[in-house]
Short mmCIF file of C-alpha atoms and ligand atoms in Angstrom, two decimals:
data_model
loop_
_atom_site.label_atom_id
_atom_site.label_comp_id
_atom_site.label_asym_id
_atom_site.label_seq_id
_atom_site.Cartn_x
_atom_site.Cartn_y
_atom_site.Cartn_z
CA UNK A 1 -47.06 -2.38 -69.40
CA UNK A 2 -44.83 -5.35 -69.61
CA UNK A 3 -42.68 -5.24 -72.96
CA UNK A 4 -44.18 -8.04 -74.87
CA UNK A 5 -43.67 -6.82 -78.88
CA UNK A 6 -40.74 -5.25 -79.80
CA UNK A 7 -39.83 -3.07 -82.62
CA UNK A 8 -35.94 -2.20 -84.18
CA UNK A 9 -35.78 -0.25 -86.70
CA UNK A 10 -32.43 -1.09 -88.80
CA UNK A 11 -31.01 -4.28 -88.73
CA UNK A 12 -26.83 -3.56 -88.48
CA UNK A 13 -24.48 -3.88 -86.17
CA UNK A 14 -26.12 -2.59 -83.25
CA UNK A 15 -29.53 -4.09 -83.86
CA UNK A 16 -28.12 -8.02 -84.39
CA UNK A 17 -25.79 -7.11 -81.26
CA UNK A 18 -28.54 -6.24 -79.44
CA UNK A 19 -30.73 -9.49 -80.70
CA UNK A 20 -27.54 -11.82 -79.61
CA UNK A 21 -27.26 -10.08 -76.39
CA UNK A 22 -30.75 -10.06 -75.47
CA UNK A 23 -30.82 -14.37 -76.35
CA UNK A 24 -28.84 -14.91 -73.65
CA UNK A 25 -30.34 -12.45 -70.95
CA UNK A 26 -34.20 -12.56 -70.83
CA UNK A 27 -35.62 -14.74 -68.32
CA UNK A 28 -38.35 -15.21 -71.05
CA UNK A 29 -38.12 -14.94 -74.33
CA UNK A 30 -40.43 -11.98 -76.29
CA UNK A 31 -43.59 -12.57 -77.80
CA UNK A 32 -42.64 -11.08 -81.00
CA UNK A 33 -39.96 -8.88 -82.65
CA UNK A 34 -40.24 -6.98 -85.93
CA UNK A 35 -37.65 -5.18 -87.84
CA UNK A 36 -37.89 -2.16 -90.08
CA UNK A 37 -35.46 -2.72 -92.78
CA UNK A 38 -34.58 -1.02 -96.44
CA UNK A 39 -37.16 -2.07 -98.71
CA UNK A 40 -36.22 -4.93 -101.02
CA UNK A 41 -33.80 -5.97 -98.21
CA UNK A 42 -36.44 -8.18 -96.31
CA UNK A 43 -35.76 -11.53 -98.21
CA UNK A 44 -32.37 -11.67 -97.45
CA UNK A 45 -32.47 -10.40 -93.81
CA UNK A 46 -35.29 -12.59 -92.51
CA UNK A 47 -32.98 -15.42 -92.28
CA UNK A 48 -30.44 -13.66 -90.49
CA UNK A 49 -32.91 -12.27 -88.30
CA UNK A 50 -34.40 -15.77 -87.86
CA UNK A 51 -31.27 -16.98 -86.57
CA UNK A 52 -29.72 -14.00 -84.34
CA UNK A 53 -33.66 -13.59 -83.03
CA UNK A 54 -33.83 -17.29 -81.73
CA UNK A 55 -34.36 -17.36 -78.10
CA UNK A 56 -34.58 -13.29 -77.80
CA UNK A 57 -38.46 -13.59 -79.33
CA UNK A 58 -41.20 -16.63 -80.34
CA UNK A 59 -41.66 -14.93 -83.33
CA UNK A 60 -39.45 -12.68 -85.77
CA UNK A 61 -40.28 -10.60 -88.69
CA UNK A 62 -38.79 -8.29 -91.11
CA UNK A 63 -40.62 -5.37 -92.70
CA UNK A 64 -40.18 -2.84 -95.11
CA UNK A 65 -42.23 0.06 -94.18
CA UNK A 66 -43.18 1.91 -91.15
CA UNK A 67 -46.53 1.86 -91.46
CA UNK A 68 -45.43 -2.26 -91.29
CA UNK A 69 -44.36 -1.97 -88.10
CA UNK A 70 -46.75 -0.16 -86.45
CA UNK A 71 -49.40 -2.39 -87.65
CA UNK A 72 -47.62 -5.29 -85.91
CA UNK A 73 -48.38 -3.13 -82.73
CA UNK A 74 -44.86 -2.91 -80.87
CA UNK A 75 -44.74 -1.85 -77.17
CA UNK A 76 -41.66 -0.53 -77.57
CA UNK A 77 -39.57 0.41 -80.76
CA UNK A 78 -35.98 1.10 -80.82
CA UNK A 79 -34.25 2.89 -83.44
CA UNK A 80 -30.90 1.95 -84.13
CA UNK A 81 -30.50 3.03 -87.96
CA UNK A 82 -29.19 6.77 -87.93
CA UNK A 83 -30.41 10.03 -88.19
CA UNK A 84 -31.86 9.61 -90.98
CA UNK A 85 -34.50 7.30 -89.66
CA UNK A 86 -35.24 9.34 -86.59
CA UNK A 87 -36.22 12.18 -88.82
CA UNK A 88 -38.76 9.99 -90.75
CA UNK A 89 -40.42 7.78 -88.62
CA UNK A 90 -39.75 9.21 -84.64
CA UNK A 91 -42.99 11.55 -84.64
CA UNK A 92 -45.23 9.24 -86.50
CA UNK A 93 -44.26 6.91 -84.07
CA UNK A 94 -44.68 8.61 -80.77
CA UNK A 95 -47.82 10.29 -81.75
CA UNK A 96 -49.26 6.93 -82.60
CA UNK A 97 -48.99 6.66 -78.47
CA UNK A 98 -45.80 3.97 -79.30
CA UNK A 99 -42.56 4.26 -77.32
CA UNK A 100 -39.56 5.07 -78.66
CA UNK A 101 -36.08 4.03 -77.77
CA UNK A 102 -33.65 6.80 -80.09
CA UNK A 103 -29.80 5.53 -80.17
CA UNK A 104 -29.19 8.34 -83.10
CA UNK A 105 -29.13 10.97 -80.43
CA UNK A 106 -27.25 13.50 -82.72
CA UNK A 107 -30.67 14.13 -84.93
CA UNK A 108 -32.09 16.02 -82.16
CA UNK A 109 -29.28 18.71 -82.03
CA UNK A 110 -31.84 20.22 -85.00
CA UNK A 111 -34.08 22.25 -81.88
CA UNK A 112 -37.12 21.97 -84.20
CA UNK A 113 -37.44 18.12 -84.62
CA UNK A 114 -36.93 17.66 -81.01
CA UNK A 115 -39.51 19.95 -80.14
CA UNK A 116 -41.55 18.35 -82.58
CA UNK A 117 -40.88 14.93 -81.28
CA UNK A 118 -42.21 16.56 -77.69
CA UNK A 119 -44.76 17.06 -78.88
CA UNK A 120 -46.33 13.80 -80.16
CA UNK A 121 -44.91 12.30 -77.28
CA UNK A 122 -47.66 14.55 -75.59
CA UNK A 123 -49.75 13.91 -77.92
CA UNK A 124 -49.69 9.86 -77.71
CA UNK A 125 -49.58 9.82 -74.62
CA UNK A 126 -45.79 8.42 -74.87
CA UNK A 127 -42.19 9.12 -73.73
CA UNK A 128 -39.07 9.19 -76.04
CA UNK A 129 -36.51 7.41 -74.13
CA UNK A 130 -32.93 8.63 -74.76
CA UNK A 131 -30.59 5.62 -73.25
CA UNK A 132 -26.70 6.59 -72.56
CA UNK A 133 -25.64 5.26 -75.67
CA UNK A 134 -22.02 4.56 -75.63
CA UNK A 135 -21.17 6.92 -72.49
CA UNK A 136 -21.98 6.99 -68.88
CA UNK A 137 -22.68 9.19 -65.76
CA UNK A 138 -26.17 10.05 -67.69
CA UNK A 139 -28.12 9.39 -64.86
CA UNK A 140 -26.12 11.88 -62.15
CA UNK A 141 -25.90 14.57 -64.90
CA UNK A 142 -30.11 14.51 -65.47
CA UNK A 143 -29.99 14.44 -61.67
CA UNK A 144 -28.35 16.88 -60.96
CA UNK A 145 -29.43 19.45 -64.14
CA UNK A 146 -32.40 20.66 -61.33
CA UNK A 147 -29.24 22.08 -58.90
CA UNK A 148 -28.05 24.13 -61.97
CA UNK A 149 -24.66 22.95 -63.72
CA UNK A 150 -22.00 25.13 -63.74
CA UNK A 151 -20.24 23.78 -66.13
CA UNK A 152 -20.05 20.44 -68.58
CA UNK A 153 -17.80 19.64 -70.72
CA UNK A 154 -16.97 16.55 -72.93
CA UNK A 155 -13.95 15.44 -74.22
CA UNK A 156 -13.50 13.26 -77.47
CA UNK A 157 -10.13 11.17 -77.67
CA UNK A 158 -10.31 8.86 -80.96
CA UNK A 159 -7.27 7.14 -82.36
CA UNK A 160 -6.43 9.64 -85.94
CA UNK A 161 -7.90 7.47 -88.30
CA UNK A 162 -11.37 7.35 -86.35
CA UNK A 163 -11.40 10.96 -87.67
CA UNK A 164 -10.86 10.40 -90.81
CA UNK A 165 -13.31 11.91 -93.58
CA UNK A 166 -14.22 14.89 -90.77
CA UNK A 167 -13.61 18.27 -90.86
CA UNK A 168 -10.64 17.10 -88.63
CA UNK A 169 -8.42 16.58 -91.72
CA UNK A 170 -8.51 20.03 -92.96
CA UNK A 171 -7.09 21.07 -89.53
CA UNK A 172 -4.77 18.02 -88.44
CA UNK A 173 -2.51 15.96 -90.52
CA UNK A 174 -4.15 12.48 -89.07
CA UNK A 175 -1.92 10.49 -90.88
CA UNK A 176 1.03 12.32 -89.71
CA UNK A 177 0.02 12.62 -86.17
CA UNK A 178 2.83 12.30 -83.33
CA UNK A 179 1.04 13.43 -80.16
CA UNK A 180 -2.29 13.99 -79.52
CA UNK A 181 -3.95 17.51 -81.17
CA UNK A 182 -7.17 19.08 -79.72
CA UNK A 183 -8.74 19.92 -83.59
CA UNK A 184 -12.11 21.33 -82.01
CA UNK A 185 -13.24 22.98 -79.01
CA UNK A 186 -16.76 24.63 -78.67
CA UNK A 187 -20.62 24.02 -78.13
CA UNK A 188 -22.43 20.32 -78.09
CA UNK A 189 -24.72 22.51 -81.02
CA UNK A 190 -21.67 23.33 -83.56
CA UNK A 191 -20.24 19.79 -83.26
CA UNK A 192 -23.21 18.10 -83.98
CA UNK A 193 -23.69 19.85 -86.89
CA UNK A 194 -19.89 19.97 -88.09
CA UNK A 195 -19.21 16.52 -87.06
CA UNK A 196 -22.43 14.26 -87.65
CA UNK A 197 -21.30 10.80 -87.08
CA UNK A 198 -19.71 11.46 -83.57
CA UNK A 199 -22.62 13.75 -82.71
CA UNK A 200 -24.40 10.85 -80.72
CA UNK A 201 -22.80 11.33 -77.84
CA UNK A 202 -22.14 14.95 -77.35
CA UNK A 203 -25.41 15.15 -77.68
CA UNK A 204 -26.91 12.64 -75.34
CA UNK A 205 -24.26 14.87 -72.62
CA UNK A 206 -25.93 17.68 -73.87
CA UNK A 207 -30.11 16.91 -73.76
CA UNK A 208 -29.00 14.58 -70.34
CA UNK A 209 -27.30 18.24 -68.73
CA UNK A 210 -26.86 21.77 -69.90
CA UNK A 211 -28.12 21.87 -73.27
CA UNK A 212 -26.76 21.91 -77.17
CA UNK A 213 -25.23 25.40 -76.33
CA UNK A 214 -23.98 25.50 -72.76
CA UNK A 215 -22.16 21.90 -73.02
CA UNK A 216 -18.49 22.36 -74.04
CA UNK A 217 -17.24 19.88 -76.75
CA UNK A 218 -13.21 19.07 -77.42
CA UNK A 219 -12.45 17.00 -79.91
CA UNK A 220 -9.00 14.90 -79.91
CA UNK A 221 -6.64 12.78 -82.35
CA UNK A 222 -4.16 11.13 -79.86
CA UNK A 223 -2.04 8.26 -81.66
CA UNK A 224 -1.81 6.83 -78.18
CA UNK A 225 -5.52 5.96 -77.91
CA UNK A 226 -5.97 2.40 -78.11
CA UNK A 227 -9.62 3.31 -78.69
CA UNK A 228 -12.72 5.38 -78.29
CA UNK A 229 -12.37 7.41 -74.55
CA UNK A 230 -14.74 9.84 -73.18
CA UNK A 231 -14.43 12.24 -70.51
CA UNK A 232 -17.33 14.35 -68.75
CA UNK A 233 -16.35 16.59 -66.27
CA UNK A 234 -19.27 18.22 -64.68
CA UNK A 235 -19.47 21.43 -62.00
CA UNK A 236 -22.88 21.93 -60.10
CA UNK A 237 -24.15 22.69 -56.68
CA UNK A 238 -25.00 19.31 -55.84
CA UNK A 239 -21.74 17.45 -57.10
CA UNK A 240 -18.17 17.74 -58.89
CA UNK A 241 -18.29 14.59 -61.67
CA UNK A 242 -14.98 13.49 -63.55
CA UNK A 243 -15.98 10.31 -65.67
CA UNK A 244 -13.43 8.62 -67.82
CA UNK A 245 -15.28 6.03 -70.41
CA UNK A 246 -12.71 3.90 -72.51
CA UNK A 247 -15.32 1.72 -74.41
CA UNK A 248 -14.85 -1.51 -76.46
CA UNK A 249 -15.45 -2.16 -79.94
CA UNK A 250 -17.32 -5.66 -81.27
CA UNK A 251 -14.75 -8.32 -82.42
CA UNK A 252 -17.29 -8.50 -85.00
CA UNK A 253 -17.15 -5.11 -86.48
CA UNK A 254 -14.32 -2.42 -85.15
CA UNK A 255 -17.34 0.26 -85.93
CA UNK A 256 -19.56 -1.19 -83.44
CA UNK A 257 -19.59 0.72 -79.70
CA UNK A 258 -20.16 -2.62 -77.10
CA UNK A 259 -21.82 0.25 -74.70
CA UNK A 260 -24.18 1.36 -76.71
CA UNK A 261 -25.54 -2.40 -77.54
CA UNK A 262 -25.53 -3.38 -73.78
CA UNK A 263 -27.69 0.43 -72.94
CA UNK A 264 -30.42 -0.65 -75.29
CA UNK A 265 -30.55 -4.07 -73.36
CA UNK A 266 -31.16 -2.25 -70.48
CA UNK A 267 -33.89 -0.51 -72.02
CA UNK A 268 -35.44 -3.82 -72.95
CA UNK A 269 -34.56 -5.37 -69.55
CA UNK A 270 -35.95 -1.95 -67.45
CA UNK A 271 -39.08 -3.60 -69.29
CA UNK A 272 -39.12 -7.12 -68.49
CA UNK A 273 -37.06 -7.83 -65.14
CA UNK A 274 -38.57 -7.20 -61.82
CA UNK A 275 -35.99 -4.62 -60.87
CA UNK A 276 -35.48 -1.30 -62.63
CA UNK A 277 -31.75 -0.03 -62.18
N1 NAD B 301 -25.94 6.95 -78.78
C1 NAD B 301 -24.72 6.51 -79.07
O1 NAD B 301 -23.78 6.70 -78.27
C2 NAD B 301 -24.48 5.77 -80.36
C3 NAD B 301 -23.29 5.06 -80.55
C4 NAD B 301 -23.12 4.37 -81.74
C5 NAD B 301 -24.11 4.41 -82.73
N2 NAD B 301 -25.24 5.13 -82.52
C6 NAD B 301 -26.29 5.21 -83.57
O2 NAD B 301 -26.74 3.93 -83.88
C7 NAD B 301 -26.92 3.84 -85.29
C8 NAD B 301 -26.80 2.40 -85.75
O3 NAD B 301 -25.46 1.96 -85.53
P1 NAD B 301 -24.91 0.64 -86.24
O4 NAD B 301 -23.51 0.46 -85.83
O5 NAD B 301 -25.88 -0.47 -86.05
O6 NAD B 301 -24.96 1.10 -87.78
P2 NAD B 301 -25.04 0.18 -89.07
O7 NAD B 301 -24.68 1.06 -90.23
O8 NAD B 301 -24.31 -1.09 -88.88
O9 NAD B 301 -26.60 -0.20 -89.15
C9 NAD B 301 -27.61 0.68 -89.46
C10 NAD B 301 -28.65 -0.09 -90.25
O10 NAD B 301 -29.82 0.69 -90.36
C11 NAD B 301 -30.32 0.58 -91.67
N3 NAD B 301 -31.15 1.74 -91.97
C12 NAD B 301 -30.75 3.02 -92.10
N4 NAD B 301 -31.83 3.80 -92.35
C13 NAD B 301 -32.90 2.98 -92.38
C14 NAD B 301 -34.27 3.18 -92.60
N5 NAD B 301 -34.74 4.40 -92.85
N6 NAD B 301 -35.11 2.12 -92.55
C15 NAD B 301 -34.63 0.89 -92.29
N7 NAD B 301 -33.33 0.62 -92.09
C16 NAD B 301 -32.48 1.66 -92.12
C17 NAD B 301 -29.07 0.49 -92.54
O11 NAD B 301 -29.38 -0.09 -93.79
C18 NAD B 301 -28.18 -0.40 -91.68
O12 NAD B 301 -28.42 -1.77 -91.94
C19 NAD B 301 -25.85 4.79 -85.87
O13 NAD B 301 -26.26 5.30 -87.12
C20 NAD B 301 -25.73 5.87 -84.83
O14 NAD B 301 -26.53 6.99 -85.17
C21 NAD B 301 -25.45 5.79 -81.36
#
């Protein structure tokens, strides 16, 4: 079904990226978009939406519930608010037969929701779409998953202070930092759950490949890194992969990952163009 109504829940950085992006790449704009925000918040972000939604949809509207949001009947919704909000509204939403686009990858290293989420997906007759997020090479590592992976591992580098308020300082001195220090090394599963707010992509590596516990995680402080750089290096059957991802933040806000914005455009254009790549 073409995508006609679409649904974001959270309205930050990625969301109004993702708005402004989309403004200036449909052929056509949407019929309708509708935004899950905080509740008391809708006053003041209706206007913003209003202007960063003009030419991405007709019509734009804020709400503040999720029961909101599926009543404006979305054919797709896209998450983009943390892990939080996958935990709350991703199984109500799939079971309700609704699509769902999850950028908070990391909130399915917990084995039980994601099973859960499976499920309704089953259930309503729906997928959960996991989009690359702010790395790459996804679609060669799901490929090739069904000639058995020998190995995949996934390196980290962040400038020190991108670590900052992580388990990483009780290990590293990031402030004091003259050459770059490896501060973890183990499974996709422990460093989602030791380091949260960089689980996203470890674990997007991990559900695209060899799993939360067969994926090998190292995480780096390097005062040389101009910015956020990935590495997968993948052994299987079918291929050797080395992929080296050095992505850009938004001018806007330094927090922002440019990749991840432009991967949930492609999820939105894989529904409206007349070629799927
Ligand atoms: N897959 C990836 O590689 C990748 C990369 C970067 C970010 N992310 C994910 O994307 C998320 C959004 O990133 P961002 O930069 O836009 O963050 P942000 O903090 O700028 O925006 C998140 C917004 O969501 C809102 N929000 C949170 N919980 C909500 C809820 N329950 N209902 C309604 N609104 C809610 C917040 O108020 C905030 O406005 C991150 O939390 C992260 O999990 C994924």
């Amino acid at each position: 079904m073409a995508l006609k109504r679409l649904g974001i829940i959270g309205f930050g950085n990625i969301a109004r990226q993702l708005l402004g992006v989309l403004a200036r790449t449909l052929e056509q704009p949407l019929d309708a978009t509708i935004v899950l925000v905080r509740p008391g918040s809708e006053p003041e972000n209706q206007a913003r939406l209003a202007a960063q939604a003009d030419g991405a949809a007709k019509a734009c509207r804020c709400v503040a519930t999720l029961d909101d949001l599926l009543a404006a009947a979305p054919d797709l919704v896209i998450e983009c608010a943390g892990h939080e909000a996958v935990k709350f509204s991703a199984e109500t939403i799939l079971a309700g037969g609704t699509e769902l686009v999850v950028a908070s990858t990391g909130a399915l290293s917990d084995a039980a929701l994601y099973e859960r989420l499976l499920a309704a997906a089953r259930r309503g007759g729906t997928r959960l779409i996991l989009p690359a997020g702010a790395v790459g090479g996804i679609d060669i590592l799901a490929g090739i998953r069904h000639a058995g992976l020998e190995s995949v591992t996934y390196t980290s580098r962040k400038p020190p202070a991108a670590w900052i308020g992580t388990p990483a300082e009780r290990t590293v001195d990031l402030a004091g930092l003259e050459k770059a220090a490896v501060f973890y090394e183990g499974t996709a599963r422990q460093a989602a759950a030791d380091y949260p707010k960089n689980a996203n992509t470890a674990a997007t590596i991990a559900l695209a490949g060899a799993g939360f516990d067969r994926t090998d995680v190292r995480l780096i402080a390097d005062p040389g890194a101009g910015g956020n750089i990935h590495q997968i290096d993948v052994n299987s059957q079918a291929a050797t992969v080395s992929i080296r991802i050095e992505g850009q933040v938004s001018d806007d806000n330094p927090r922002t990952s440019l990749p991840t914005v432009y991967s949930l455009v492609r999820e939105v254009l894989r529904r409206t163009a007349p070629v799927v790549i």
